[in-house]
mmCIF file of C-alpha atoms in Angstrom:
data_model
loop_
_atom_site.group_PDB
_atom_site.id
_atom_site.type_symbol
_atom_site.label_atom_id
_atom_site.label_comp_id
_atom_site.label_asym_id
_atom_site.label_seq_id
_atom_site.Cartn_x
_atom_site.Cartn_y
_atom_site.Cartn_z
ATOM 1 C CA UNK N 1 -2.734 5.137 -3.950
ATOM 2 C CA UNK N 2 -2.282 8.949 -3.567
ATOM 3 C CA UNK N 3 0.964 10.764 -3.079
ATOM 4 C CA UNK N 4 2.724 13.818 -2.927
ATOM 5 C CA UNK N 5 4.879 14.880 -5.856
ATOM 6 C CA UNK N 6 7.841 13.550 -4.949
ATOM 7 C CA UNK N 7 6.146 10.085 -4.221
ATOM 8 C CA UNK N 8 5.614 10.286 0.174
ATOM 9 C CA UNK N 9 2.419 8.777 0.851
ATOM 10 C CA UNK N 10 1.794 9.837 4.735
ATOM 11 C CA UNK N 11 -0.860 12.651 4.322
ATOM 12 C CA UNK N 12 -0.649 14.532 7.632
ATOM 13 C CA UNK N 13 1.827 17.504 6.225
ATOM 14 C CA UNK N 14 -0.364 18.057 3.633
ATOM 15 C CA UNK N 15 -1.978 21.567 4.447
ATOM 16 C CA UNK N 16 -4.868 22.032 6.941
ATOM 17 C CA UNK N 17 -7.740 19.410 7.835
ATOM 18 C CA UNK N 18 -9.858 20.892 5.077
ATOM 19 C CA UNK N 19 -7.509 20.615 2.359
ATOM 20 C CA UNK N 20 -6.677 17.078 3.169
ATOM 21 C CA UNK N 21 -10.428 16.108 3.652
ATOM 22 C CA UNK N 22 -10.920 17.663 -0.191
ATOM 23 C CA UNK N 23 -7.709 15.182 -1.491
ATOM 24 C CA UNK N 24 -9.339 12.230 0.706
ATOM 25 C CA UNK N 25 -12.995 12.730 -1.097
ATOM 26 C CA UNK N 26 -11.092 12.915 -4.456
ATOM 27 C CA UNK N 27 -9.483 9.508 -3.149
ATOM 28 C CA UNK N 28 -12.568 8.115 -2.116
ATOM 29 C CA UNK N 29 -14.353 8.791 -5.682
ATOM 30 C CA UNK N 30 -11.490 7.195 -7.536
ATOM 31 C CA UNK N 31 -11.746 4.162 -5.227
ATOM 32 C CA UNK N 32 -15.044 3.931 -6.117
ATOM 33 C CA UNK N 33 -14.747 3.798 -9.761
ATOM 34 C CA UNK N 34 -12.659 0.238 -9.644
ATOM 35 C CA UNK N 35 -15.281 -2.942 -9.852
ATOM 36 C CA UNK N 36 -12.947 -5.188 -7.364
ATOM 37 C CA UNK N 37 -14.045 -7.482 -5.111
ATOM 38 C CA UNK N 38 -11.225 -6.491 -2.567
ATOM 39 C CA UNK N 39 -8.710 -4.221 -1.348
ATOM 40 C CA UNK N 40 -5.673 -5.156 0.540
ATOM 41 C CA UNK N 41 -3.447 -3.070 3.014
ATOM 42 C CA UNK N 42 -0.547 -3.543 5.561
ATOM 43 C CA UNK N 43 -1.007 -4.048 9.237
ATOM 44 C CA UNK N 44 0.352 -0.329 9.783
ATOM 45 C CA UNK N 45 -2.052 1.128 7.506
ATOM 46 C CA UNK N 46 -5.117 -0.772 8.946
ATOM 47 C CA UNK N 47 -4.175 -0.332 12.588
ATOM 48 C CA UNK N 48 -3.655 3.478 12.121
ATOM 49 C CA UNK N 49 -6.688 4.359 9.945
ATOM 50 C CA UNK N 50 -9.243 1.445 10.687
ATOM 51 C CA UNK N 51 -8.287 -0.713 13.846
ATOM 52 C CA UNK N 52 -8.555 1.945 15.747
ATOM 53 C CA UNK N 53 -5.477 0.380 18.020
ATOM 54 C CA UNK N 54 -7.424 -2.281 18.784
ATOM 55 C CA UNK N 55 -5.579 -4.774 20.830
ATOM 56 C CA UNK N 56 -6.021 -8.239 20.385
ATOM 57 C CA UNK N 57 -7.411 -10.469 23.578
ATOM 58 C CA UNK N 58 -6.117 -13.373 23.498
ATOM 59 C CA UNK N 59 -7.008 -16.924 25.174
ATOM 60 C CA UNK N 60 -4.972 -20.226 24.663
ATOM 61 C CA UNK N 61 -7.332 -22.579 22.621
ATOM 62 C CA UNK N 62 -8.017 -25.685 24.510
ATOM 63 C CA UNK N 63 -6.443 -27.659 21.859
ATOM 64 C CA UNK N 64 -3.748 -26.958 18.997
ATOM 65 C CA UNK N 65 -4.856 -25.159 16.053
ATOM 66 C CA UNK N 66 -4.057 -27.138 12.392
ATOM 67 C CA UNK N 67 -2.069 -23.731 10.554
ATOM 68 C CA UNK N 68 -4.662 -24.172 7.364
ATOM 69 C CA UNK N 69 -7.172 -21.396 5.834
ATOM 70 C CA UNK N 70 -10.166 -20.753 7.663
ATOM 71 C CA UNK N 71 -13.460 -19.145 5.895
ATOM 72 C CA UNK N 72 -15.350 -17.128 8.357
ATOM 73 C CA UNK N 73 -18.407 -15.976 5.881
ATOM 74 C CA UNK N 74 -19.175 -18.654 3.181
ATOM 75 C CA UNK N 75 -21.523 -16.376 1.875
ATOM 76 C CA UNK N 76 -19.089 -12.639 1.775
ATOM 77 C CA UNK N 77 -19.031 -10.891 -1.935
ATOM 78 C CA UNK N 78 -16.607 -8.099 -1.031
ATOM 79 C CA UNK N 79 -13.821 -8.311 1.014
ATOM 80 C CA UNK N 80 -11.007 -6.226 3.304
ATOM 81 C CA UNK N 81 -7.623 -8.158 2.937
ATOM 82 C CA UNK N 82 -4.985 -7.155 6.025
ATOM 83 C CA UNK N 83 -1.162 -8.106 5.516
ATOM 84 C CA UNK N 84 -0.383 -9.155 8.940
ATOM 85 C CA UNK N 85 2.650 -11.700 9.086
ATOM 86 C CA UNK N 86 2.816 -12.010 13.133
ATOM 87 C CA UNK N 87 -0.542 -11.780 13.906
ATOM 88 C CA UNK N 88 -1.006 -8.069 16.063
ATOM 89 C CA UNK N 89 -3.978 -6.453 14.608
ATOM 90 C CA UNK N 90 -7.383 -6.212 17.151
ATOM 91 C CA UNK N 91 -10.889 -6.161 15.640
ATOM 92 C CA UNK N 92 -14.284 -5.065 17.094
ATOM 93 C CA UNK N 93 -15.820 -6.976 14.324
ATOM 94 C CA UNK N 94 -15.271 -9.339 11.178
ATOM 95 C CA UNK N 95 -16.034 -6.604 8.869
ATOM 96 C CA UNK N 96 -14.746 -2.928 7.839
ATOM 97 C CA UNK N 97 -17.642 -0.830 5.945
ATOM 98 C CA UNK N 98 -19.433 -4.458 5.077
ATOM 99 C CA UNK N 99 -16.510 -5.964 3.809
ATOM 100 C CA UNK N 100 -15.497 -9.160 5.095
ATOM 101 C CA UNK N 101 -12.010 -8.998 6.733
ATOM 102 C CA UNK N 102 -9.553 -11.708 5.610
ATOM 103 C CA UNK N 103 -5.989 -11.756 7.015
ATOM 104 C CA UNK N 104 -2.970 -13.227 5.569
ATOM 105 C CA UNK N 105 -0.535 -14.509 8.111
ATOM 106 C CA UNK N 106 2.461 -16.204 8.252
ATOM 107 C CA UNK N 107 2.868 -19.346 10.247
ATOM 108 C CA UNK N 108 4.632 -18.123 12.945
ATOM 109 C CA UNK N 109 1.314 -16.416 14.475
ATOM 110 C CA UNK N 110 0.403 -18.198 17.407
ATOM 111 C CA UNK N 111 -2.565 -20.412 18.234
ATOM 112 C CA UNK N 112 -4.069 -17.763 20.661
ATOM 113 C CA UNK N 113 -4.314 -15.604 18.093
ATOM 114 C CA UNK N 114 -5.819 -17.791 15.517
ATOM 115 C CA UNK N 115 -8.507 -19.148 18.445
ATOM 116 C CA UNK N 116 -9.033 -14.816 18.559
ATOM 117 C CA UNK N 117 -9.783 -14.462 14.909
ATOM 118 C CA UNK N 118 -11.959 -17.766 14.868
ATOM 119 C CA UNK N 119 -14.007 -16.425 17.776
ATOM 120 C CA UNK N 120 -14.730 -13.598 15.383
ATOM 121 C CA UNK N 121 -15.407 -15.314 12.337
ATOM 122 C CA UNK N 122 -12.174 -13.754 10.379
ATOM 123 C CA UNK N 123 -11.064 -15.503 7.605
ATOM 124 C CA UNK N 124 -7.312 -16.078 7.297
ATOM 125 C CA UNK N 125 -5.142 -17.662 4.832
ATOM 126 C CA UNK N 126 -1.382 -18.587 5.550
ATOM 127 C CA UNK N 127 1.385 -17.234 3.242
ATOM 128 C CA UNK N 128 4.714 -18.658 4.176
ATOM 129 C CA UNK N 129 6.317 -19.822 7.320
ATOM 130 C CA UNK N 130 7.886 -16.691 8.451
ATOM 131 C CA UNK N 131 8.181 -14.589 5.406
ATOM 132 C CA UNK N 132 5.144 -13.659 3.208
ATOM 133 C CA UNK N 133 4.709 -15.143 -0.448
ATOM 134 C CA UNK N 134 2.742 -12.727 -1.906
ATOM 135 C CA UNK N 135 1.980 -15.024 -5.222
ATOM 136 C CA UNK N 136 1.386 -18.109 -2.730
ATOM 137 C CA UNK N 137 -1.544 -15.564 -0.985
ATOM 138 C CA UNK N 138 -2.901 -14.717 -3.742
ATOM 139 C CA UNK N 139 -3.812 -17.917 -5.863
ATOM 140 C CA UNK N 140 -5.580 -18.708 -2.125
ATOM 141 C CA UNK N 141 -7.366 -15.883 -2.080
ATOM 142 C CA UNK N 142 -8.657 -16.450 -5.772
ATOM 143 C CA UNK N 143 -9.320 -20.478 -4.935
ATOM 144 C CA UNK N 144 -11.125 -19.522 -1.425
ATOM 145 C CA UNK N 145 -13.097 -16.811 -2.247
ATOM 146 C CA UNK N 146 -15.159 -15.182 -5.042
ATOM 147 C CA UNK N 147 -12.310 -12.811 -5.719
ATOM 148 C CA UNK N 148 -11.226 -11.480 -8.974
ATOM 149 C CA UNK N 149 -9.655 -8.244 -8.990
ATOM 150 C CA UNK N 150 -7.802 -6.728 -5.834
ATOM 151 C CA UNK N 151 -7.139 -3.222 -5.062
ATOM 152 C CA UNK N 152 -3.843 -2.780 -3.126
ATOM 153 C CA UNK N 153 -3.935 0.461 -1.236
ATOM 154 C CA UNK N 154 -0.514 0.389 0.892
ATOM 155 C CA UNK N 155 1.711 0.816 2.952
ATOM 156 C CA UNK N 156 4.639 1.481 0.766
ATOM 157 C CA UNK N 157 6.548 -1.883 1.891
ATOM 158 C CA UNK N 158 3.711 -4.256 0.677
ATOM 159 C CA UNK N 159 2.953 -2.218 -2.479
ATOM 160 C CA UNK N 160 7.166 -2.947 -3.111
ATOM 161 C CA UNK N 161 6.350 -6.541 -2.437
ATOM 162 C CA UNK N 162 3.832 -7.351 -4.600
ATOM 163 C CA UNK N 163 5.734 -5.595 -7.392
ATOM 164 C CA UNK N 164 9.155 -7.036 -6.496
ATOM 165 C CA UNK N 165 6.982 -10.167 -7.283
ATOM 166 C CA UNK N 166 5.786 -8.868 -10.174
ATOM 167 C CA UNK N 167 1.948 -9.314 -9.234
ATOM 168 C CA UNK N 168 0.944 -5.453 -10.151
ATOM 169 C CA UNK N 169 -0.727 -5.239 -13.674
ATOM 170 C CA UNK N 170 -2.099 -1.714 -13.230
ATOM 171 C CA UNK N 171 -0.935 1.407 -11.194
ATOM 172 C CA UNK N 172 -3.915 3.680 -10.408
ATOM 173 C CA UNK N 173 -1.889 7.290 -8.782
ATOM 174 C CA UNK N 174 -3.428 10.359 -7.556
ATOM 175 C CA UNK N 175 -0.360 13.028 -7.380
ATOM 176 C CA UNK N 176 -1.473 15.801 -4.962
ATOM 177 C CA UNK N 177 0.325 19.370 -5.548
ATOM 178 C CA UNK N 178 2.477 19.039 -2.386
ATOM 179 C CA UNK N 179 6.148 18.662 -2.365
ATOM 180 C CA UNK N 180 6.522 16.639 1.044
ATOM 181 C CA UNK N 181 10.373 16.611 2.586
ATOM 182 C CA UNK N 182 9.558 14.630 5.676
ATOM 183 C CA UNK N 183 12.770 12.860 6.429
ATOM 184 C CA UNK N 184 12.236 8.919 6.175
ATOM 185 C CA UNK N 185 8.640 9.119 5.333
ATOM 186 C CA UNK N 186 7.563 5.839 3.211
ATOM 187 C CA UNK N 187 7.159 6.293 -0.662
ATOM 188 C CA UNK N 188 4.562 4.380 -2.823
ATOM 189 C CA UNK N 189 6.848 1.596 -3.522
ATOM 190 C CA UNK N 190 9.288 0.458 -1.016
ATOM 191 C CA UNK N 191 11.526 -2.596 -1.281
ATOM 192 C CA UNK N 192 12.433 -4.473 2.079
ATOM 193 C CA UNK N 193 16.546 -4.577 2.531
ATOM 194 C CA UNK N 194 16.346 -8.397 3.006
ATOM 195 C CA UNK N 195 14.597 -9.089 -0.255
ATOM 196 C CA UNK N 196 16.355 -9.883 -3.478
ATOM 197 C CA UNK N 197 16.314 -6.207 -6.023
ATOM 198 C CA UNK N 198 15.139 -6.645 -9.069
ATOM 199 C CA UNK N 199 15.568 -3.974 -12.195
ATOM 200 C CA UNK N 200 13.460 -0.619 -12.331
ATOM 201 C CA UNK N 201 9.751 -1.275 -13.289
ATOM 202 C CA UNK N 202 9.285 0.053 -16.780
ATOM 203 C CA UNK N 203 5.655 1.618 -17.062
ATOM 204 C CA UNK N 204 3.242 2.713 -19.693
ATOM 205 C CA UNK N 205 0.736 5.582 -19.322
ATOM 206 C CA UNK N 206 -2.312 4.592 -20.592
ATOM 207 C CA UNK N 207 -4.254 7.893 -19.052
ATOM 208 C CA UNK N 208 -3.966 11.219 -17.629
ATOM 209 C CA UNK N 209 -6.701 13.042 -16.084
ATOM 210 C CA UNK N 210 -6.576 16.402 -14.228
ATOM 211 C CA UNK N 211 -9.031 16.504 -11.568
ATOM 212 C CA UNK N 212 -10.304 19.126 -8.657
ATOM 213 C CA UNK N 213 -7.759 20.686 -6.646
ATOM 214 C CA UNK N 214 -5.063 20.473 -9.129
ATOM 215 C CA UNK N 215 -4.623 16.862 -8.619
ATOM 216 C CA UNK N 216 -3.194 14.688 -11.317
ATOM 217 C CA UNK N 217 -4.755 11.081 -11.750
ATOM 218 C CA UNK N 218 -2.342 9.008 -13.664
ATOM 219 C CA UNK N 219 -2.776 5.240 -14.970
#
């Protein structure tokens, strides 16, 4: 993740376009340094940055679709994982930058949306009836796909949900030299109001690096 000094993660107000591009470039280099088979984002992040606000064109299937996992590409070795509880994301392809898309859904998703994903050979799994059970989701991802390590890359509520379930082993955080006072802007970790609250998570610093443009990389 990349955040301001006070933890904000929406970067639109972090200087001009040239400045933000410099930070994004640093982020991508750090991203590429990890040997992971998959990366994961929430629906809002994907809709804004990757799906180009594409809307799913739904058609009712000829028969009821059983709510079970679907593997759209059995030969894929790298993956983009979309947390999309209600099935709202639209896609032009079944991959992002060569990474095969896997949707994490809940059972409230319509048969029409499942048919939409199947027609595009987009993989999906189910992680609960109405609320996400991320422990269940990660077990399925490990069993159905060649995934051992996932980079979790936001938004704040997805990060907070996995943190709340104790599913994060390592935090790699780029701190950019901005203080961002934007009201109600999400931070690196947000825990939804309906989730049971656990004590604050104590971390242990393993490495600190100073990068270009006064960016700190803390692990």
